[in-house]
CSV table of C-alpha atoms and ligand atoms in Angstrom, one decimal:
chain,number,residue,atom,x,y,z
A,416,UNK,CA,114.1,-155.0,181.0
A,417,UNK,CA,112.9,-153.8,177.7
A,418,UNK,CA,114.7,-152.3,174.6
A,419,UNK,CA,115.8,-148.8,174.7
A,420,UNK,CA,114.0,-147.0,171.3
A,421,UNK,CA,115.0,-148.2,168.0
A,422,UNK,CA,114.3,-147.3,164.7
A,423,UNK,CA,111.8,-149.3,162.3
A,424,UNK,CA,111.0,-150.0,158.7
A,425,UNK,CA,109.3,-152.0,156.5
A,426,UNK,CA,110.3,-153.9,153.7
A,427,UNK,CA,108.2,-155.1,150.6
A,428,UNK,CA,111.2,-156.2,148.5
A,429,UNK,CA,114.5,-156.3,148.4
A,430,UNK,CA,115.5,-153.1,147.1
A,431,UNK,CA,113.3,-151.7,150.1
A,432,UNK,CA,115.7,-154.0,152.1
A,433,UNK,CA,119.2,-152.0,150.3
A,434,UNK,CA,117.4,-149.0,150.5
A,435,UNK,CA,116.8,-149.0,153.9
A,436,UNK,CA,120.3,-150.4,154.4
A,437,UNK,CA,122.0,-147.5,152.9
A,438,UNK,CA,120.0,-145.3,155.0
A,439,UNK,CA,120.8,-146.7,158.4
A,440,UNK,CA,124.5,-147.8,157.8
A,441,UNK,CA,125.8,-149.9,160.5
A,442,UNK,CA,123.1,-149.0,162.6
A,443,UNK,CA,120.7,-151.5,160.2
A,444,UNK,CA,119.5,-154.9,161.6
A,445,UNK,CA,117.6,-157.8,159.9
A,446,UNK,CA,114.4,-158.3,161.4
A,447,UNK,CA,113.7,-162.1,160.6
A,448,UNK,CA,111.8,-164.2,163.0
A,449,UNK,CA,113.1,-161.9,165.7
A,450,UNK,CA,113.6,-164.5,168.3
A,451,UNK,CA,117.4,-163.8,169.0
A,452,UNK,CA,117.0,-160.3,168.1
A,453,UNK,CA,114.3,-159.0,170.2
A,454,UNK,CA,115.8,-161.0,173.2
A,455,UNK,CA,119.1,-159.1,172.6
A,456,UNK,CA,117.8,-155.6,172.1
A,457,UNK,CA,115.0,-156.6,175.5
A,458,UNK,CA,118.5,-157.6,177.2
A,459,UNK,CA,120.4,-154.3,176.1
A,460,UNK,CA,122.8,-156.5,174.3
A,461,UNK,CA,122.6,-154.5,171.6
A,462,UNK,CA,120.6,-150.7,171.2
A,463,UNK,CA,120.2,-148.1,169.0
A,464,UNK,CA,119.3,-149.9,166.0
A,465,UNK,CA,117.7,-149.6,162.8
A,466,UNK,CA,115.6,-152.8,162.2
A,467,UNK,CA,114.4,-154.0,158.8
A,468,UNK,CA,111.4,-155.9,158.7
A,469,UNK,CA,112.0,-158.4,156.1
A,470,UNK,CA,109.2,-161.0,156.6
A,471,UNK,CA,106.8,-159.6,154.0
A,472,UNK,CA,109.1,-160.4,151.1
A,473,UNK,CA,107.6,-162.9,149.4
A,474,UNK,CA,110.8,-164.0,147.3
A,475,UNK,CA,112.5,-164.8,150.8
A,476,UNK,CA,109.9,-167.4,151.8
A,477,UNK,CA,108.9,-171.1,150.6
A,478,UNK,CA,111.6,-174.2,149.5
A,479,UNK,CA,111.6,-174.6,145.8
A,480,UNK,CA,112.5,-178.0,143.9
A,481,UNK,CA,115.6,-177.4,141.6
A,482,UNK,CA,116.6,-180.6,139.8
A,483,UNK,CA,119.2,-181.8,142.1
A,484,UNK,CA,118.7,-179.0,145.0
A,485,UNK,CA,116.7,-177.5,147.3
A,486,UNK,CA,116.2,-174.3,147.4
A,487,UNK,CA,115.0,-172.9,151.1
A,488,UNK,CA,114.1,-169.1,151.1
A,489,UNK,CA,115.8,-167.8,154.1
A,490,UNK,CA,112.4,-166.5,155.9
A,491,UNK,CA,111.4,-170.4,155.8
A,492,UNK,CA,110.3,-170.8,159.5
A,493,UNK,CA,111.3,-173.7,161.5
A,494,UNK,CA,107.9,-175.2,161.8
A,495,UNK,CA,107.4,-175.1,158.0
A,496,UNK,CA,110.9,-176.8,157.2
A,497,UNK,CA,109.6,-179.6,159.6
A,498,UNK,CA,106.6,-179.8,158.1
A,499,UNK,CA,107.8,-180.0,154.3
A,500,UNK,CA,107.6,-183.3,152.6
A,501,UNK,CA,110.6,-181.9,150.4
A,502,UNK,CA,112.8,-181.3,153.0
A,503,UNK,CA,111.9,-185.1,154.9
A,504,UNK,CA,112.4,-187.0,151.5
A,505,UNK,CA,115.4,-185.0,150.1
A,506,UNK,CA,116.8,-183.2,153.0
A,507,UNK,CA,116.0,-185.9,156.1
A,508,UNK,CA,119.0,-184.1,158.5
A,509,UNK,CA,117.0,-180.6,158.4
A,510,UNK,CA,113.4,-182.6,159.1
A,511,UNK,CA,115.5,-184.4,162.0
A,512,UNK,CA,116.6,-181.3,163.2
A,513,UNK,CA,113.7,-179.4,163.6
A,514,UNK,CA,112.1,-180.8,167.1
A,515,UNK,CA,115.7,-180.0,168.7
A,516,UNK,CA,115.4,-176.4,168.2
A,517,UNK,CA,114.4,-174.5,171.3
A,518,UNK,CA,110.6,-174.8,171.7
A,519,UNK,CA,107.3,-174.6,169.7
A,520,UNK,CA,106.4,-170.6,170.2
A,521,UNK,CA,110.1,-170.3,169.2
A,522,UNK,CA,110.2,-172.7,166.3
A,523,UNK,CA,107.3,-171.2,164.7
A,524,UNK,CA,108.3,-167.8,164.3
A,525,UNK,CA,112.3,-168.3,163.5
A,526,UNK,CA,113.7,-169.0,160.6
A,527,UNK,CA,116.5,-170.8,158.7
A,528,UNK,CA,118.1,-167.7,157.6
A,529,UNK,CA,117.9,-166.1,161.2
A,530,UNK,CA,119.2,-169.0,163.0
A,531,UNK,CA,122.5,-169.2,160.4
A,532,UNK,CA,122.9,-165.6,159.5
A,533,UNK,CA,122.7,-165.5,164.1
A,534,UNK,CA,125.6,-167.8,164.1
A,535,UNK,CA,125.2,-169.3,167.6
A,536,UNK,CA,128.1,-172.1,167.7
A,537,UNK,CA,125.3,-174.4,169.2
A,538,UNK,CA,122.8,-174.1,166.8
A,539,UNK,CA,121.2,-177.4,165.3
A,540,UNK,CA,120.8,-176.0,161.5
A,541,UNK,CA,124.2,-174.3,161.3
A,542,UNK,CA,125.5,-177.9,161.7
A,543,UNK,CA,123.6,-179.3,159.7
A,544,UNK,CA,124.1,-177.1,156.8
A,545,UNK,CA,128.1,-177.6,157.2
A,546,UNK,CA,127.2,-181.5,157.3
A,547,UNK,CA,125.1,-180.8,154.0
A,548,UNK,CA,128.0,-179.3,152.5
A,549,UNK,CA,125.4,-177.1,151.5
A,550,UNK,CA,125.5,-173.7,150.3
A,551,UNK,CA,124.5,-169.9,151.7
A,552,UNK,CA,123.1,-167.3,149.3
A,553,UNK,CA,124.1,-164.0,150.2
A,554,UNK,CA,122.6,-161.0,148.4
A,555,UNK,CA,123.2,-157.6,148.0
A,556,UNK,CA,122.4,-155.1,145.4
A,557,UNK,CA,125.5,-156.3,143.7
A,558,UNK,CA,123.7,-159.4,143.2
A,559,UNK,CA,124.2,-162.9,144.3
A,560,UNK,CA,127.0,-165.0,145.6
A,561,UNK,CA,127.1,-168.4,147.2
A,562,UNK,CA,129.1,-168.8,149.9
A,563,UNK,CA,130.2,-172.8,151.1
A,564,UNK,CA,128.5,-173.3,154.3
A,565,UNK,CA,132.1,-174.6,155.9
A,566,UNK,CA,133.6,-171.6,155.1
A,567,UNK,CA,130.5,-169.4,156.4
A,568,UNK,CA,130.7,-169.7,159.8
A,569,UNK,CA,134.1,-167.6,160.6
A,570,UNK,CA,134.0,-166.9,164.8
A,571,UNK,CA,131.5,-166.7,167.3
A,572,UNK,CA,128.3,-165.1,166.0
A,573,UNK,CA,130.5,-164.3,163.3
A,574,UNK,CA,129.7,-164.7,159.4
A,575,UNK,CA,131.4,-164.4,156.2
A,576,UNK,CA,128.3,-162.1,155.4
A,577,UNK,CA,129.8,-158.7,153.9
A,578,UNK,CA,128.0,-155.3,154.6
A,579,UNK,CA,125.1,-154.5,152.5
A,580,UNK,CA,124.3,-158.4,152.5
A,581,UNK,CA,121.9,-160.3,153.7
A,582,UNK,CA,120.9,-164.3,153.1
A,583,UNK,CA,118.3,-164.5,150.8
A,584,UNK,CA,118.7,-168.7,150.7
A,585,UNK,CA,120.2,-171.6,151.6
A,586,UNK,CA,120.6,-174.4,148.7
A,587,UNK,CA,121.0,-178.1,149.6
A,588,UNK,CA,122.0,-181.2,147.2
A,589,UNK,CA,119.1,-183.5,147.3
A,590,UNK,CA,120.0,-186.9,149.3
A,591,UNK,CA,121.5,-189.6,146.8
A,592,UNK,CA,119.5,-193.0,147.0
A,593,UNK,CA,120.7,-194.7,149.9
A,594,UNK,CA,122.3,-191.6,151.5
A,595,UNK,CA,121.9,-192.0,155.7
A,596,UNK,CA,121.6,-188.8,157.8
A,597,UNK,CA,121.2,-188.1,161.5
A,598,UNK,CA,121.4,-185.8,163.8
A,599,UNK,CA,122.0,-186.4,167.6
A,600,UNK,CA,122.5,-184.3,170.8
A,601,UNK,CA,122.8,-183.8,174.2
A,602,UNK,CA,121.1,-181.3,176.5
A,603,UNK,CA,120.2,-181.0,180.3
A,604,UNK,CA,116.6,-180.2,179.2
A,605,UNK,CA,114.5,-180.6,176.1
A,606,UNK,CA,114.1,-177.4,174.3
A,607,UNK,CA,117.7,-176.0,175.9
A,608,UNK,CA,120.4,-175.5,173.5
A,609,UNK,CA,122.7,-178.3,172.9
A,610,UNK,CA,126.2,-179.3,175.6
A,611,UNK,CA,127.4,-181.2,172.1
A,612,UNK,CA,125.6,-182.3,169.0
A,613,UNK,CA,126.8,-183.8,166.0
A,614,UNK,CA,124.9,-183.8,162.4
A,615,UNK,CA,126.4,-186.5,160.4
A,616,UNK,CA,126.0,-187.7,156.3
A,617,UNK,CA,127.0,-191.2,155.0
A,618,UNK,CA,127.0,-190.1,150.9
A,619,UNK,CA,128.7,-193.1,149.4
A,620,UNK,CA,131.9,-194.7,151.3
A,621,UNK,CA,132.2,-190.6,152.4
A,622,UNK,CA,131.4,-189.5,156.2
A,623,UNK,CA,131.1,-185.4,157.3
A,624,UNK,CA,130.3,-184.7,160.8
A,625,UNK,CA,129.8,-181.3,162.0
A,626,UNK,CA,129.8,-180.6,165.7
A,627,UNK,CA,127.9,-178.1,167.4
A,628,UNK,CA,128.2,-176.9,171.1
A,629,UNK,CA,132.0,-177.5,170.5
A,630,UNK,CA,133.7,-174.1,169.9
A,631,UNK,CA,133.3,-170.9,168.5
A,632,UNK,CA,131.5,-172.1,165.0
A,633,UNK,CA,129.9,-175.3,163.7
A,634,UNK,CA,133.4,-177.5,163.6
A,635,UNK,CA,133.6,-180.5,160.8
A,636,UNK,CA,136.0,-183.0,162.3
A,637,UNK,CA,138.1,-183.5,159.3
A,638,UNK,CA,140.6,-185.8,161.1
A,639,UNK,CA,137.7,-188.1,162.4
A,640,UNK,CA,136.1,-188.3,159.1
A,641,UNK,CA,139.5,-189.0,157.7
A,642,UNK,CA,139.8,-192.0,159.7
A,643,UNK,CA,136.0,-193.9,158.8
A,644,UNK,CA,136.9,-192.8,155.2
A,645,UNK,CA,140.0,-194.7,155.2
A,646,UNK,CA,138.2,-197.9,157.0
A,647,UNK,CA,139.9,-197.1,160.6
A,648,UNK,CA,138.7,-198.6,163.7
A,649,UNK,CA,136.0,-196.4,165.6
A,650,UNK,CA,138.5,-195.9,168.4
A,651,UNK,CA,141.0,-194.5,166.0
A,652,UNK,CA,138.1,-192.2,164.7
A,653,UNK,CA,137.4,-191.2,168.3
A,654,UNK,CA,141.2,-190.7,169.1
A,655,UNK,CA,141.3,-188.6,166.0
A,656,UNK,CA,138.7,-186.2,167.7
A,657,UNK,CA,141.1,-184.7,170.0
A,658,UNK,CA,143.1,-183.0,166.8
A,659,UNK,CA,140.0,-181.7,165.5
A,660,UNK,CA,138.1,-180.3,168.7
A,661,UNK,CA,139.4,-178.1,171.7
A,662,UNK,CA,135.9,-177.0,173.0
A,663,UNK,CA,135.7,-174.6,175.9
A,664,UNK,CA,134.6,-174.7,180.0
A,665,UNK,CA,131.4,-173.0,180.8
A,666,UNK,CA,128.8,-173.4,183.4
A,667,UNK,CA,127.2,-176.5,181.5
A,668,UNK,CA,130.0,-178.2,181.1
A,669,UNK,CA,134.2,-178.6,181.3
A,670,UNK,CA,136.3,-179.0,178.4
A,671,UNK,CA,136.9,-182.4,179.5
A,672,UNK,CA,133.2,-183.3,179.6
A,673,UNK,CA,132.6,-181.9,176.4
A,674,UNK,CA,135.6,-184.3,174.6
A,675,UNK,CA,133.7,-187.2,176.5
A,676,UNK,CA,130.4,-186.3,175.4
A,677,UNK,CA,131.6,-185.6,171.7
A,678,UNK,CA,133.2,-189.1,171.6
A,679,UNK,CA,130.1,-190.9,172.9
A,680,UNK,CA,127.9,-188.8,170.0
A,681,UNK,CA,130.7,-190.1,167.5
A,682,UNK,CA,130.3,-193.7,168.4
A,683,UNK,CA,126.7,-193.4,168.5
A,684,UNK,CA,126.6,-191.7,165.0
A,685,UNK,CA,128.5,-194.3,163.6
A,686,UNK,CA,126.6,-197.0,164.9
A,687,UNK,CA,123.3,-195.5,163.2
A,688,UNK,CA,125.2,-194.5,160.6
A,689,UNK,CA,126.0,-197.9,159.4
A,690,UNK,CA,122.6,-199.5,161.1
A,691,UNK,CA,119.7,-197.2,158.8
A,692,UNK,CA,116.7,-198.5,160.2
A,693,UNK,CA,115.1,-195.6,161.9
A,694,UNK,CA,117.7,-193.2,160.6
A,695,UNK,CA,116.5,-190.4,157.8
A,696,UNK,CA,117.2,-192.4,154.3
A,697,UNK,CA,117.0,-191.5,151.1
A,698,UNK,CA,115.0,-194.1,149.4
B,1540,FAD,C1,114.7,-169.3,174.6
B,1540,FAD,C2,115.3,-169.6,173.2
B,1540,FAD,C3,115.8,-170.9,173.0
B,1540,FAD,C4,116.4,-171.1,171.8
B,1540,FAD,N1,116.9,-172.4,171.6
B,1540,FAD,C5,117.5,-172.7,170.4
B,1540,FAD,C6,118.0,-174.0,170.2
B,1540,FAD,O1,118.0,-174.9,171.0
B,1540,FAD,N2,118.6,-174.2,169.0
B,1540,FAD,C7,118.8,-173.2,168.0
B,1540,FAD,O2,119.3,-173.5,167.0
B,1540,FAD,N3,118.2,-172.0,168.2
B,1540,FAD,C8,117.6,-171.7,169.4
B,1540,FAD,N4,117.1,-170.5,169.6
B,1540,FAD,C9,117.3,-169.5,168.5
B,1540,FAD,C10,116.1,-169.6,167.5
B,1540,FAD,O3,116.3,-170.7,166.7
B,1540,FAD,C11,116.0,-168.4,166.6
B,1540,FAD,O4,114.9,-168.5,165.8
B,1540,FAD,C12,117.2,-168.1,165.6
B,1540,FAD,O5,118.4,-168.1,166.2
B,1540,FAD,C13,117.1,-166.8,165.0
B,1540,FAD,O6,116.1,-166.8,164.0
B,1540,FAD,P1,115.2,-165.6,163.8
B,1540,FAD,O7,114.5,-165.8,162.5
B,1540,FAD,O8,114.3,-165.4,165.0
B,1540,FAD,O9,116.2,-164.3,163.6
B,1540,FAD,P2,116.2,-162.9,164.3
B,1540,FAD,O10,116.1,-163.0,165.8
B,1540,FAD,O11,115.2,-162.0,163.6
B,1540,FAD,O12,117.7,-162.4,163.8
B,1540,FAD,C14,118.8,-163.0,164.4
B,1540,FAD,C15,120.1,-162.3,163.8
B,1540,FAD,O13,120.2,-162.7,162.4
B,1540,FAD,C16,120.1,-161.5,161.6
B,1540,FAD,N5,119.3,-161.9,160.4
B,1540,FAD,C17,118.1,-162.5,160.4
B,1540,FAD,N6,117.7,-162.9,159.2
B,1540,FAD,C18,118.7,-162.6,158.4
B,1540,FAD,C19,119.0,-162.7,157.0
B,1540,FAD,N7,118.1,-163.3,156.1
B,1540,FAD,N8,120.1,-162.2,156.4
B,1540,FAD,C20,121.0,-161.6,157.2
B,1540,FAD,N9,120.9,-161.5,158.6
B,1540,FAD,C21,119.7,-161.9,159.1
B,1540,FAD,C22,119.5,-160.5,162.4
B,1540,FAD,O14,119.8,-159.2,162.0
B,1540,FAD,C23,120.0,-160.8,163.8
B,1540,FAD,O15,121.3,-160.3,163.9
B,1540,FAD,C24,116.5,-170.1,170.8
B,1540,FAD,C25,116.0,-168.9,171.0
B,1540,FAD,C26,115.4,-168.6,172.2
B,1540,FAD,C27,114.8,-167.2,172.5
């Protein structure tokens, strides 16, 4: 099947990008990397649109040193936040996270912003931003606000992105020396999205783990991170789970299976957690 006829324009900046917003109204879609997109409008998922072609904008691209942050445009593509020495020394989760997502035509052609502002509960970087604790910039002709990535997320494929906004960029607190990060999962297939994943941070004597593939939105198990925090045994951090998780059936996997498999990721983040040898570090 291919898309049914859709409108298209162009955008050099981001007044082009309001503009052309006003103009369309709710018809108007982001055109980032277009790899969820495309496949929804090919799949009649979603049609008579107005897309917005924001990968010329210049001022949406690159990851910029700030101090104590990172700021990543939100047109940064996959393959380039893999490949950036700033993101593996500062940022080591994101660098981890990278080779998970999908496969290589896919990786290098969708971006960060895409992937969050997409809001797929098993998507690897919408995880790891709530494990970051980091922040979403969303813009709008208003301005700028930042909104905290845990509150972000707000149902399935569902954002706390307001009409007329878009995410211009995504800003991360560098890694503190001695800082562990990881990110694990598990998939039938390499390349397929995630049954269960878990990105964890050890800041300090403070865990956060966000879970993926386990419900509607990227879930941070407060009451298992509780637990570790307050020097519980790993069993009580697994029991824990069960008031922080009710994930759903679906053809890859029961409720049931998915508690077992999120228990199994929690022991084994733990374990590298507290281990560090091949886990991403800050020096
Ligand atoms: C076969 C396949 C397998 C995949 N596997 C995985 C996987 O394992 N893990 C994973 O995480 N992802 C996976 N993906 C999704 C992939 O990572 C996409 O790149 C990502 O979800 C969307 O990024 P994009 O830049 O292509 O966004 P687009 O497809 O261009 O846009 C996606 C949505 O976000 C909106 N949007 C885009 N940019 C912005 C912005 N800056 N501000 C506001 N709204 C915006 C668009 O309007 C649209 O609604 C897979 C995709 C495919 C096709």
């Amino acid at each position: 099947m291919k898309a049914s006829k859709v409108a298209y324009g162009r955008a050099e900046t981001l007044d082009d990008v309001f503009g052309l917003m006003d103009e369309a109204g709710e018809r108007a879609r982001i055109l980032a990397g277009g790899q969820s997109l495309v496949a929804a409008l090919n799949l009649r998922l979603d049609e008579d649109v107005a897309l917005i072609d924001i990968n010329r904008i210049q001022e949406l691209s690159g990851i910029a040193d700030r101090d104590d942050a990172l700021r990543i445009g939100a047109l940064t593509r996959h393959v380039d936040l893999g490949a950036s020495t700033l993101i593996a020394e500062h940022a080591p989760l994101l660098h981890q996270a990278v080779p998970l997502i999908a496969h290589a035509a896919i990786r290098c052609r969708g971006t960060i912003g895409g992937s969050l502002a997409n809001a797929d509960p098993a998507a690897e970087l919408a995880a790891c931003v709530v494990a970051l604790d980091a922040e979403i910039v969303a813009t709008s002709r208003a301005g700028e606000r930042r909104i905290p990535a845990s509150r972000f997320f707000t149902g399935l494929f569902d954002t706390a992105l307001r009409p007329g906004e878009l995410i211009s960029a995504i800003i991360v607190r560098k890694a503190e020396p001695g800082e562990r990060q990881r990110i694990l999962e598990l998939a039938r297939r390499s390349g397929d999205f995630a049954i269960v994943g878990l990105a964890g941070v050890r800041r300090g004597q403070s865990t956060r783990l966000a879970y993926f593939g386990a419900g509607d939105t990227p879930i941070l198990a407060t009451n298992a991170m509780k637990a570790l925090d307050a020097g519980a045994t790993l069993d009580a951090a697994v029991a824990a789970l069960s008031n922080d998780l009710d994930p759903p059936s679906d053809a890859n996997g029961s409720a049931r299976y998915r508690m077992h498999l999120a228990a199994v990721l929690l022991r084994r983040m733990v374990a590298e957690l507290s281990s560090g040898s091949h886990v991403g570090m800050a020096a």
